[in-house]
Every structure is written in structure tokens, then in C-alpha cells.
C-alpha positions as a Markdown table, in Angstrom:
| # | Residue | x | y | z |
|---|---|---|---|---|
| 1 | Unk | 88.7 | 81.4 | 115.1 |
| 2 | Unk | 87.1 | 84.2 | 113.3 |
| 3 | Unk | 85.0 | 85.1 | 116.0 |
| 4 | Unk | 88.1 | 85.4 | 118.5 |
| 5 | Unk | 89.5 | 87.5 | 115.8 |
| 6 | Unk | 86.4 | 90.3 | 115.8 |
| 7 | Unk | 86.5 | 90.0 | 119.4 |
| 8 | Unk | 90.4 | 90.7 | 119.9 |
| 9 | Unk | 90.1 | 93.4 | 117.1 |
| 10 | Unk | 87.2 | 95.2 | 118.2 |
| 11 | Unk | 88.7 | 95.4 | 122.2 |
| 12 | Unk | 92.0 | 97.3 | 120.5 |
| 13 | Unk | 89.8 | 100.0 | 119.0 |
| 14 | Unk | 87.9 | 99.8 | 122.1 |
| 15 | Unk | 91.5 | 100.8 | 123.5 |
| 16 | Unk | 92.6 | 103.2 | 121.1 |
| 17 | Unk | 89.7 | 105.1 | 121.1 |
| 18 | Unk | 89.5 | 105.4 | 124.6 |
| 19 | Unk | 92.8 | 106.8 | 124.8 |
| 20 | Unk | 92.4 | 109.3 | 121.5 |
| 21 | Unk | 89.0 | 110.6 | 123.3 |
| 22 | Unk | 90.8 | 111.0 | 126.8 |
| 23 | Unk | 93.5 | 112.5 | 125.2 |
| 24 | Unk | 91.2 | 114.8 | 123.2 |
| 25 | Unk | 89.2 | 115.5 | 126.9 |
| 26 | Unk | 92.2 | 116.7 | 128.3 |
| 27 | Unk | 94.2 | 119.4 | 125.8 |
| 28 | Unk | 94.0 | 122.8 | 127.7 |
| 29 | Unk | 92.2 | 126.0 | 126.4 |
| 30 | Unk | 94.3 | 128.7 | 124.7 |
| 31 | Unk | 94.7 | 131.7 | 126.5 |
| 32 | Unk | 91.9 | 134.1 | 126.0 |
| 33 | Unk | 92.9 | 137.0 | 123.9 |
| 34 | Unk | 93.8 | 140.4 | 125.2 |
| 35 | Unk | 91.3 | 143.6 | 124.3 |
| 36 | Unk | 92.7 | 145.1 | 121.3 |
| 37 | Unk | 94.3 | 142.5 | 120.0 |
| 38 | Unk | 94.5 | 141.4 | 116.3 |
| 39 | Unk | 90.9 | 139.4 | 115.7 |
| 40 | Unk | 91.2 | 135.9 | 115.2 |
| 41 | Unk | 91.6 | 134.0 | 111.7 |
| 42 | Unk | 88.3 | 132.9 | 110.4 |
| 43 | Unk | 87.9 | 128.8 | 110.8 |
| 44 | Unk | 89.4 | 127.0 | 107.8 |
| 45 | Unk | 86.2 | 124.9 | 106.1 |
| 46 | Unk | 86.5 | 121.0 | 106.7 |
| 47 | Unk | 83.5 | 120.1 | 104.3 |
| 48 | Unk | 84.8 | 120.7 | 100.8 |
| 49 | Unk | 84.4 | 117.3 | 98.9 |
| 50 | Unk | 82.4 | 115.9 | 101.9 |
| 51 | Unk | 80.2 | 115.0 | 99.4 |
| 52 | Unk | 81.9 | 113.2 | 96.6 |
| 53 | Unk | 84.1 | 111.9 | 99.6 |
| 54 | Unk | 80.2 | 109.8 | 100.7 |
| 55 | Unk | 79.4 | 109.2 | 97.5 |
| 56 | Unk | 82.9 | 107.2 | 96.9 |
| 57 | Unk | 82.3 | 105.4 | 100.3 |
| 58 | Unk | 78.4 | 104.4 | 98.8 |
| 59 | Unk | 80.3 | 102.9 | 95.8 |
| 60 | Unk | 82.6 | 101.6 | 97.6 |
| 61 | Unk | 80.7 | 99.5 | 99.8 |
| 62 | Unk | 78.3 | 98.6 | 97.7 |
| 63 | Unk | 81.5 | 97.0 | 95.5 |
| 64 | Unk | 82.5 | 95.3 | 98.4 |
| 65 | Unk | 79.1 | 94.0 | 99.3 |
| 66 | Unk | 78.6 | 92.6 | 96.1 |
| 67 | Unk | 82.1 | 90.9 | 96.0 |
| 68 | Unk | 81.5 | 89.4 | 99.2 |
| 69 | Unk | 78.3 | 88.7 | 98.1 |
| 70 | Unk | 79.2 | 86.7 | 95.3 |
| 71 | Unk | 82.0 | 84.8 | 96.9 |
| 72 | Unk | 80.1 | 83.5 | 99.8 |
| 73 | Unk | 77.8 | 81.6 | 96.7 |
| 74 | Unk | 80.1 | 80.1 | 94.8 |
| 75 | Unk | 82.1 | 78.5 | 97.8 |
């Protein structure tokens, strides 16, 4: 039952992620800018607290590892 689980699971976000990446394929190119024009705005940064961001994943994992760990030997 489990294993029909993962499979039906894993062909939705098979699904989904097809659609996000053809969606993402297709969005059209802004215009290019005219000569003269105001320059554009400088790209926002994406990685502040990238790194505390992994480092809370690590943890987090490792938590979960170790819970799952634990309650596959005691059953």
C-alpha cells in the first residue's frame, strides 16, 4: 500500500512540475528598452539567510532521521 502511495505521489509532482517548467519555458521577454531611457533597477539579492536557511534544513533532517530512526527499532 505504501509503495502505491510513493508511486501515485511522486507521478503528481512529476505533473506539477512539468507544468510549472513549461509554464516557466513559455513567459515572453520584456520589451527591450529604448536608448536613453532610465537604466534599469539593480537585481534584488535572493541569497540573504541562504545560509542559516541550510543550516536549519541540516538540523532539521538530521531530527527527522533520528526520530525515524528510533521508531523503526522499537516497533
Amino acid at each position: 500500500m505504501i509503495v502505491y502511495r510513493n508511486k501515485i505521489l511522486t507521478s503528481i509532482l512529476f505533473v506539477f512540475m512539468s507544468f510549472f517548467c513549461a509554464a516557466a519555458h513559455m513567459q515572453e521577454l520584456p520589451p527591450p528598452q529604448a536608448l536613453g531611457g532610465p537604466p534599469p533597477p539593480p537585481p534584488a539579492p535572493i541569497d540573504d539567510g541562504l545560509i542559516i536557511l541550510f543550516v536549519v534544513a541540516i538540523i532539521y533532517g538530521i531530527y527527522r532521521a533520528l526520530k525515524y530512526s528510533k521508531e523503526s527499532t522499537n516497533a
